[in-house]
Coordinates of C-alpha atoms in Angstrom, one line a residue:
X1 CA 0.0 0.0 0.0
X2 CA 1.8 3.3 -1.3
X3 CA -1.4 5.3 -1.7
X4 CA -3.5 6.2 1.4
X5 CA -6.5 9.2 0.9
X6 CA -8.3 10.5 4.1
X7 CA -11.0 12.9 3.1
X8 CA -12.0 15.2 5.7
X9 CA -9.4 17.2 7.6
X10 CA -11.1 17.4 11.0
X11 CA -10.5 15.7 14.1
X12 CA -10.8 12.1 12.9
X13 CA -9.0 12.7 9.4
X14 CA -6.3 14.0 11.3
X15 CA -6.5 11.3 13.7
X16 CA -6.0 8.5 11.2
X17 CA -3.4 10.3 9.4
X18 CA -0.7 10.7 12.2
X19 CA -2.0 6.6 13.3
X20 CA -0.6 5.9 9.9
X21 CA 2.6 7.1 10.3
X22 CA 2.8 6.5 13.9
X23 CA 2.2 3.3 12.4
X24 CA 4.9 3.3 9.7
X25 CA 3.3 4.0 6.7
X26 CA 5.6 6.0 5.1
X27 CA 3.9 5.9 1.6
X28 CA 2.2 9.1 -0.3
X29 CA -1.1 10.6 2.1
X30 CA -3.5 12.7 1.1
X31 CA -5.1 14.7 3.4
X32 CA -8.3 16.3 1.8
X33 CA -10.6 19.1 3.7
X34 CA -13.2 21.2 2.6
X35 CA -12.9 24.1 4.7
X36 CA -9.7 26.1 3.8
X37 CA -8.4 25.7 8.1
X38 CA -5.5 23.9 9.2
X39 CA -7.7 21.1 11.0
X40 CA -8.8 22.6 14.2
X41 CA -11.3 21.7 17.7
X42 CA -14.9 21.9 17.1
X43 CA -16.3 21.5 20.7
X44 CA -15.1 24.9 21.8
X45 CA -17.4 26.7 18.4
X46 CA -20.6 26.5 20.9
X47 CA -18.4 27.9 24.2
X48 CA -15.3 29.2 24.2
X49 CA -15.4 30.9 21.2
X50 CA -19.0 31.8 21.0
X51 CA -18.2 33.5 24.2
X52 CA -15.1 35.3 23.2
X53 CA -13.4 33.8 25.9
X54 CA -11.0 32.4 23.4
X55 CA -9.1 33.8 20.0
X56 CA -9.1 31.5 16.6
X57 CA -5.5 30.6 17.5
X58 CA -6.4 28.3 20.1
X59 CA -8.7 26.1 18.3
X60 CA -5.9 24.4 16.0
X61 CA -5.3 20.6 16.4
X62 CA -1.8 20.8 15.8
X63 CA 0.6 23.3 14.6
X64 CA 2.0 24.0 11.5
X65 CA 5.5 22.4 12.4
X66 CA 3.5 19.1 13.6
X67 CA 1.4 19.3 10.7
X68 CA 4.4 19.5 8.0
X69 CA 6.4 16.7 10.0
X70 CA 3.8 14.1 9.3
X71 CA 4.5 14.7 5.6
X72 CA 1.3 15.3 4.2
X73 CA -0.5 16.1 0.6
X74 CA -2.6 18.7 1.9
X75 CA -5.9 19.6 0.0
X76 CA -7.5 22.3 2.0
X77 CA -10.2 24.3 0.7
X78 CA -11.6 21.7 -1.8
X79 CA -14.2 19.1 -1.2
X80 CA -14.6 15.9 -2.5
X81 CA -17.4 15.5 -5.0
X82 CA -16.8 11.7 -5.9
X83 CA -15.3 9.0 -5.2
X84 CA -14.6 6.0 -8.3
X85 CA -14.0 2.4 -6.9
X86 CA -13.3 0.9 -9.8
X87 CA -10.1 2.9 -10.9
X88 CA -9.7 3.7 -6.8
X89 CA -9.7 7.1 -7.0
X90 CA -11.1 10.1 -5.5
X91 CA -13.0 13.5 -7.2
X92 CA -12.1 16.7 -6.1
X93 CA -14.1 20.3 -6.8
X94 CA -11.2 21.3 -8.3
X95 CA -11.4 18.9 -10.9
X96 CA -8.4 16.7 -10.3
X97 CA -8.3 12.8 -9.1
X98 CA -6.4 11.4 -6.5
X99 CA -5.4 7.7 -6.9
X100 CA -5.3 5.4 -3.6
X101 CA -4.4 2.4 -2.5
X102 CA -6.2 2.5 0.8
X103 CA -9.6 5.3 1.8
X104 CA -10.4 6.7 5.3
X105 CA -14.1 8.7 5.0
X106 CA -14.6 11.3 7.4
X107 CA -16.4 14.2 5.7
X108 CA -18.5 14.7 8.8
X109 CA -21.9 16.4 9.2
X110 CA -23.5 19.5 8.5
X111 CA -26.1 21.4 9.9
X112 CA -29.7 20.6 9.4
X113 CA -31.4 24.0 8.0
X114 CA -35.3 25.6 8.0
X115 CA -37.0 26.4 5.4
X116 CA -37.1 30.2 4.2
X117 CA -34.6 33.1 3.6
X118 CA -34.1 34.8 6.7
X119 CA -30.2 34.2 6.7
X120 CA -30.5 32.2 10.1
X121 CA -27.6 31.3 11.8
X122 CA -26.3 27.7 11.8
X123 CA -23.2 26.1 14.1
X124 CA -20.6 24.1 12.7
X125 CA -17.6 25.5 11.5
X126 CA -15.1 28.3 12.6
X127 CA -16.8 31.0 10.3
X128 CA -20.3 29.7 11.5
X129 CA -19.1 30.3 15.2
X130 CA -17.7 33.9 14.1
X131 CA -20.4 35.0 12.2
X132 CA -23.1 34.4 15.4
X133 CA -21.0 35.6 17.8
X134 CA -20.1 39.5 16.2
X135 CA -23.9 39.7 16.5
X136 CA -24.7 38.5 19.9
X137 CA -25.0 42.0 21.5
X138 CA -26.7 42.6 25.3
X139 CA -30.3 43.1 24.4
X140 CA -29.9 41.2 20.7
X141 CA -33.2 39.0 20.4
X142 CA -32.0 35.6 19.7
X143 CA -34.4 32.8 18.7
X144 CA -32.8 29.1 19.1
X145 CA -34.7 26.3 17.3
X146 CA -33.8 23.4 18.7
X147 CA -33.0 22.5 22.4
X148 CA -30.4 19.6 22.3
X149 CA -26.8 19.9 23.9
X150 CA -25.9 22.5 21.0
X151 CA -28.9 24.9 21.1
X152 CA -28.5 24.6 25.0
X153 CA -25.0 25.2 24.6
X154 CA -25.5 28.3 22.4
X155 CA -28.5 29.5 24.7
X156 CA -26.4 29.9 27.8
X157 CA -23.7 31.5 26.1
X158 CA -25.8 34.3 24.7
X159 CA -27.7 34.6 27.8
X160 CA -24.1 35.2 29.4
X161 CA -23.5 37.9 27.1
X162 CA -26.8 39.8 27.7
X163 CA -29.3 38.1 24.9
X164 CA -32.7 37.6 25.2
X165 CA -33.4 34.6 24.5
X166 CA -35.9 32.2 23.0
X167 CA -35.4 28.6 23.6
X168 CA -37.8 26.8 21.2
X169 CA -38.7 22.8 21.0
X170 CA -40.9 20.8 19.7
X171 CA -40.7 17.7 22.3
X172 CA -42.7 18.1 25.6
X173 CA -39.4 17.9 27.7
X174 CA -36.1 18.5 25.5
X175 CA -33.3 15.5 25.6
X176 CA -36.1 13.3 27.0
X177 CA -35.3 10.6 24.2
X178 CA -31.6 10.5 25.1
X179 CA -31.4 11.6 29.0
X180 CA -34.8 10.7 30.5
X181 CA -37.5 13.1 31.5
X182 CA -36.9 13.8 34.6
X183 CA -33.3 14.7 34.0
X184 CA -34.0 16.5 30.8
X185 CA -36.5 18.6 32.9
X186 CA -33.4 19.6 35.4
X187 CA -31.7 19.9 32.5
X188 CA -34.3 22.5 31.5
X189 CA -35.1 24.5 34.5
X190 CA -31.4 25.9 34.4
X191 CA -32.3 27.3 31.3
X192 CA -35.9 28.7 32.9
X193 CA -33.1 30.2 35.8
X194 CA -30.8 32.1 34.0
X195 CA -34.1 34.0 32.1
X196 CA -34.4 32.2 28.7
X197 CA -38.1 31.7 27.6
X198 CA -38.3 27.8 27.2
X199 CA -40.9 27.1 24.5
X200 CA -41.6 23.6 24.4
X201 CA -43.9 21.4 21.8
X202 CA -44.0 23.9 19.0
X203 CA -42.7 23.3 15.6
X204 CA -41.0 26.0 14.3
X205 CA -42.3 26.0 9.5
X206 CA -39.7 28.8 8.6
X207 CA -36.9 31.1 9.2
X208 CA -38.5 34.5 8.3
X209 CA -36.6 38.1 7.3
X210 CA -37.9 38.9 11.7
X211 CA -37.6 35.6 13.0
X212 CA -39.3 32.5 12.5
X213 CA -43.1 31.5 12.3
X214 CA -44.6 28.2 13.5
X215 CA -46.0 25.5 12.0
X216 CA -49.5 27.2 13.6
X217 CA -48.9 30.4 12.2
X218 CA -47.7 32.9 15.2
X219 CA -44.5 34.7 14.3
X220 CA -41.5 34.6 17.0
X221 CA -39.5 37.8 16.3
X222 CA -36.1 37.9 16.6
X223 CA -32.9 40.3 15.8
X224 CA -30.9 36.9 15.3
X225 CA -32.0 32.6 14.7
X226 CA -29.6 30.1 15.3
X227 CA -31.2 26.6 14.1
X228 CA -29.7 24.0 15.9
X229 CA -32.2 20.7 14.6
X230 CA -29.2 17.9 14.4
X231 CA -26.9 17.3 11.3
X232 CA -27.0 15.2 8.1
X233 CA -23.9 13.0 7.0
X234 CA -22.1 14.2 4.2
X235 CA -22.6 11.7 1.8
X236 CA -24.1 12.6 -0.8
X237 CA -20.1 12.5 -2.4
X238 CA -20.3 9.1 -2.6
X239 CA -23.6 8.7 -4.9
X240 CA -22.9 6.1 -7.6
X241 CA -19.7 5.0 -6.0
X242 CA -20.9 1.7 -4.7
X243 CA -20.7 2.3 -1.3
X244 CA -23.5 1.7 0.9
X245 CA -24.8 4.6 2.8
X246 CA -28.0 5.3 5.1
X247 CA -27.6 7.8 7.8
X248 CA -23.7 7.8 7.2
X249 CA -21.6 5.1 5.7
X250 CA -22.7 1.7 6.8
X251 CA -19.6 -0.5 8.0
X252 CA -19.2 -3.6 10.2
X253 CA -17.5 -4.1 13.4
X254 CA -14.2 -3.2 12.3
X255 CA -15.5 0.2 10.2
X256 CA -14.7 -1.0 7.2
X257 CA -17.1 0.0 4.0
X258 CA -15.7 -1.7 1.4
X259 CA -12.3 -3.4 1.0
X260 CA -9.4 -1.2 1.0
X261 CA -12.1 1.4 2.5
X262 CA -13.2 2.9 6.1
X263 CA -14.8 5.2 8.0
X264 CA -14.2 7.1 11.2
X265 CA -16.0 10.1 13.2
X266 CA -19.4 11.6 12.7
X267 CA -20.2 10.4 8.9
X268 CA -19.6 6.7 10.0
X269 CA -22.2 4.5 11.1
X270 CA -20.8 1.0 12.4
X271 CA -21.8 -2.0 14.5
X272 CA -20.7 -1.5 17.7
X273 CA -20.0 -4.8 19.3
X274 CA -20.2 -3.9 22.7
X275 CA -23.9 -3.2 22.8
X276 CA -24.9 -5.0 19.6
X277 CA -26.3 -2.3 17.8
X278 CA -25.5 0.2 14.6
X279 CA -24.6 3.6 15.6
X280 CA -23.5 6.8 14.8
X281 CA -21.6 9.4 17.5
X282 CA -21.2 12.8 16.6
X283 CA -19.3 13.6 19.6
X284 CA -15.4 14.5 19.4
X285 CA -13.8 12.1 21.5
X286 CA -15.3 9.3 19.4
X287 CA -14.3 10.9 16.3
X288 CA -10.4 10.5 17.0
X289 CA -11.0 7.5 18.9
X290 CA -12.1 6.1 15.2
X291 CA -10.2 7.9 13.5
X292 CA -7.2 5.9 15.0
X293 CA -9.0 2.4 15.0
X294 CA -10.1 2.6 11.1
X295 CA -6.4 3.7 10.7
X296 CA -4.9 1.0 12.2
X297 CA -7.4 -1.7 10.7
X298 CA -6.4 -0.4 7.2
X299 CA -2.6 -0.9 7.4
X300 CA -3.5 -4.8 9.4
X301 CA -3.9 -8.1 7.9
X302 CA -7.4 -9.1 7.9
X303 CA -7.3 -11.7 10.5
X304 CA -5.4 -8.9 13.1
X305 CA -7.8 -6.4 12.6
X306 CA -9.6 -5.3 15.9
X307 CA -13.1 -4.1 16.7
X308 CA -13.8 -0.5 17.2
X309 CA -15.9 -1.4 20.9
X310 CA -15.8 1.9 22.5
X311 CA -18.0 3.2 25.4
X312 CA -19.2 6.9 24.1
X313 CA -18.6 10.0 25.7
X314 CA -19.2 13.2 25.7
X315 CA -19.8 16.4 27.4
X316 CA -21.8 19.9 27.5
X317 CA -21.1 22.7 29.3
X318 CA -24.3 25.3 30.1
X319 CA -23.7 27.9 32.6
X320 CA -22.1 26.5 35.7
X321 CA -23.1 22.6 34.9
X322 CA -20.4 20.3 33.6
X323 CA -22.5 17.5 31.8
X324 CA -20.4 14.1 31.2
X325 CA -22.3 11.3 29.8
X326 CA -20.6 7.4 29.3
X327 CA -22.4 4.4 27.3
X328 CA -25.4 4.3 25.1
X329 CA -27.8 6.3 26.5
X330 CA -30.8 6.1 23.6
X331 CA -33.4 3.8 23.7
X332 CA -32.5 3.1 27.4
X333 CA -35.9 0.5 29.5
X334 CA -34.9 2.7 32.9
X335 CA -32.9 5.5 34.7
X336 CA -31.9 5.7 38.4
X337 CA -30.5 8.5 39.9
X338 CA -27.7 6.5 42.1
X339 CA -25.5 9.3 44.0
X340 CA -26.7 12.9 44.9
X341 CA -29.8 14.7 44.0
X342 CA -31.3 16.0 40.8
X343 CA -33.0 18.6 42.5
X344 CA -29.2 19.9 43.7
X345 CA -27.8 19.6 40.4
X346 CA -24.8 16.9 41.7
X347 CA -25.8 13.4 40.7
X348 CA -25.2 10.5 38.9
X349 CA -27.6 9.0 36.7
X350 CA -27.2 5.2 35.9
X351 CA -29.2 3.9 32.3
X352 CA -30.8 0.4 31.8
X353 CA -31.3 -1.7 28.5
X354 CA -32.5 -5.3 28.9
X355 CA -30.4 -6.5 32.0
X356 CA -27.7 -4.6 31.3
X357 CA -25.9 -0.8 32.8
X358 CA -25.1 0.5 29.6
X359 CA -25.0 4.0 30.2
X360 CA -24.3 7.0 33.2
X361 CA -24.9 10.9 33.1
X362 CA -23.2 12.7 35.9
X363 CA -23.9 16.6 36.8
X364 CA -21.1 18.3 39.0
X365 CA -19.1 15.0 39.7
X366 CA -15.6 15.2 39.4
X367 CA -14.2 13.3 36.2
X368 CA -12.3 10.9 38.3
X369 CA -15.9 9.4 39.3
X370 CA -17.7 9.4 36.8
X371 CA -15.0 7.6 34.5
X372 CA -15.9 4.0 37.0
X373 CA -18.8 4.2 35.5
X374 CA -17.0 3.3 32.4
X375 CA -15.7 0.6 33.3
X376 CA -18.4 -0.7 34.5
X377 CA -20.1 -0.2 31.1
X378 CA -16.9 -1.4 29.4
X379 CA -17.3 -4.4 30.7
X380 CA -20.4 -5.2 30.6
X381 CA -22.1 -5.2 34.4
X382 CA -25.2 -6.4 34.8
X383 CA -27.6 -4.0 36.2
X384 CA -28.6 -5.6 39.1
X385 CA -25.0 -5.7 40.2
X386 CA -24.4 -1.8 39.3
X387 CA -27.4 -0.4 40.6
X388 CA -28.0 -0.4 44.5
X389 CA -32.1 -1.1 45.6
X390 CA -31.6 2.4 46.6
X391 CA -31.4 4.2 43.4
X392 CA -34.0 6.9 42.8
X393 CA -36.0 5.8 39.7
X394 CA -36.0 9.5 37.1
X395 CA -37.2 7.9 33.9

């Protein structure tokens, strides 16, 4: 193998690039990115640097000197419009064709949008992040569509910075499907706290030139809209290639799409052995995590290739709450509050499927703590033996 291509220069492209040569692939590697950035952090778009708190120059994965020492072909500022398995090349905007040997997908996600042309904001890139926060002024009427970990994200920013703010969802209690109810409603009230107007079980038909008007007809007016409805993987490259895709790239157990092919971070959807089911993380820590693991089952023989088995993470940050979540926490039969209090905003939540712990949400709990809940899900604990009698039920 002389000729490796990742495509997508974010945190898992660059990820499985410096695993291959970590690894000793010293061949030719492409590195292909459709934003014109040196890869950079993503997380910090809805905090950090929506606040202000931070300058661009802290959001780069690795400097320049780290980036030229892994020896790349770098192809920022051009996205990849096709990909042709039969002569094992890929199609760039720019018209030109890069051969490989070996593929690593990770084009990502974008942003889900509204219909109409008020020019609302979404957030998902560097210039997205930019672009929302030279207009979040004290008083600025922001309307956010959409109350998962993003839009919750974005919220408490702008209501740090002096917005009036319009929280707007159309489930009856937001994160409900993920988190539970009674722990998406704590999850809520800090939002009712700090003064945002929590909307919940309204659709929101269009972005208008003053806001955004529900599906019923009344107009919300706002000086700014950030929609924040989930992403879509970008795919839609790969149409005609062979691959098969549905709500990402579909892969097996050891994220492989094809032979000679893989995919890693939020565009790949893989069977995850450890809970026996298909899914698709868009959360950062899993996107390097994969990154490395499709790497490293690319370069090995067939019969050493490993599993990519990981226990999801990830975390939020809204106001003074540090959210960490471990495990799959979708689709979960029960949740028991198994250390502190909701009401106090300190707790540990513990999540049941079948017989199984397979997931745990922890507010104010030092890392240290939380992370034996991973190992516990890691290795598969049965919930009777994880859960003492005297967990609070919160589903």
């Amino acid at each position: 193998m002389r000729r490796v291509v990742v495509v997508g220069a974010s945190a898992a492209g660059l990820a499985a690039a410096e695993t291959l040569r970590r690894a000793g692939y010293d061949g030719t590697l492409t590195l292909v990115g459709d934003e014109p950035h040196a890869p950079y952090d993503r997380p910090p778009l809805s905090k950090q640097i929506l606040s202000g708190e931070w300058t661009t120059g802290r959001l780069p994965l690795r400097t320049r000197a780290v980036l030229d020492a892994l020896g790349l072909d770098l192809r920022l500022g051009t996205a990849a419009t096709g990909l042709d398995m039969t002569d094992r090349a890929v199609c760039l905007a720019d018209g030109s064709r890069v051969p490989y040997d070996g593929l690593i997908v990770a084009t990502g996600v974008r942003p889900r949008r509204l219909p109409g042309d008020g020019g609302a904001h979404v957030l998902r890139t560097l210039d997205d992040a930019l672009a929302l926060r030279g207009r979040l002024k004290p008083g600025c009427r922001l309307v956010v569509v959409g109350a998962g970990f993003l839009g919750a994200e974005a919220a408490a920013v702008a209501r740090r910075l002096g917005a009036r703010v319009t929280l707007l969802e159309p489930a009856p209690v937001p994160l409900a499907h993920a988190v539970g109810t009674e722990v998406g409603r704590m999850l809520s009230q800090a939002h009712l706290d700090h003064g945002v107007e929590l909307r919940t079980g309204v659709t929101v038909a269009e972005v208008t030139d003053g806001g955004v008007r529900l599906a019923d007809g009344e107009p919300v007016e706002a000086d700014e809209v950030l929609v924040a409805i989930g992403s879509l993987p970008n795919t839609e490259w790969l149409a005609g290639s062979g691959l098969r895709v549905g709500d990402g790239v579909l892969c097996g157990e050891y994220c492989e799409a094809a032979p000679g092919v893989y995919a890693a971070g939020d565009v790949a959807r893989w069977d995850n052995p450890l809970f026996g089911t298909s899914m698709r993380i868009e959360h950062r820590t899993n996107a390097a995590e994969q990154g490395m693991a499709a790497a490293r089952n690319l370069l090995a023989a067939s019969d050493a290739r490993r599993p990519f088995a990981p226990v999801p993470y990830f975390w939020s940050d809204q106001y003074d709450m540090r959210v960490q979540a471990y495990g799959h926490l979708r689709g979960h039969d029960e949740v028991a509050v198994v250390e502190g209090d909701l009401a106090e905003r300190r707790f540990v939540a513990a999540y049941r499927t079948g017989e199984r712990l397979t997931g745990a949400l922890a507010v104010g709990i030092p890392p240290k703590a939380v992370r034996a809940w991973r190992q516990a899900i890691a290795g598969g604990t049965a919930w009777r033996d994880a859960v003492p009698a005297a967990g609070t039920e919160a589903a």
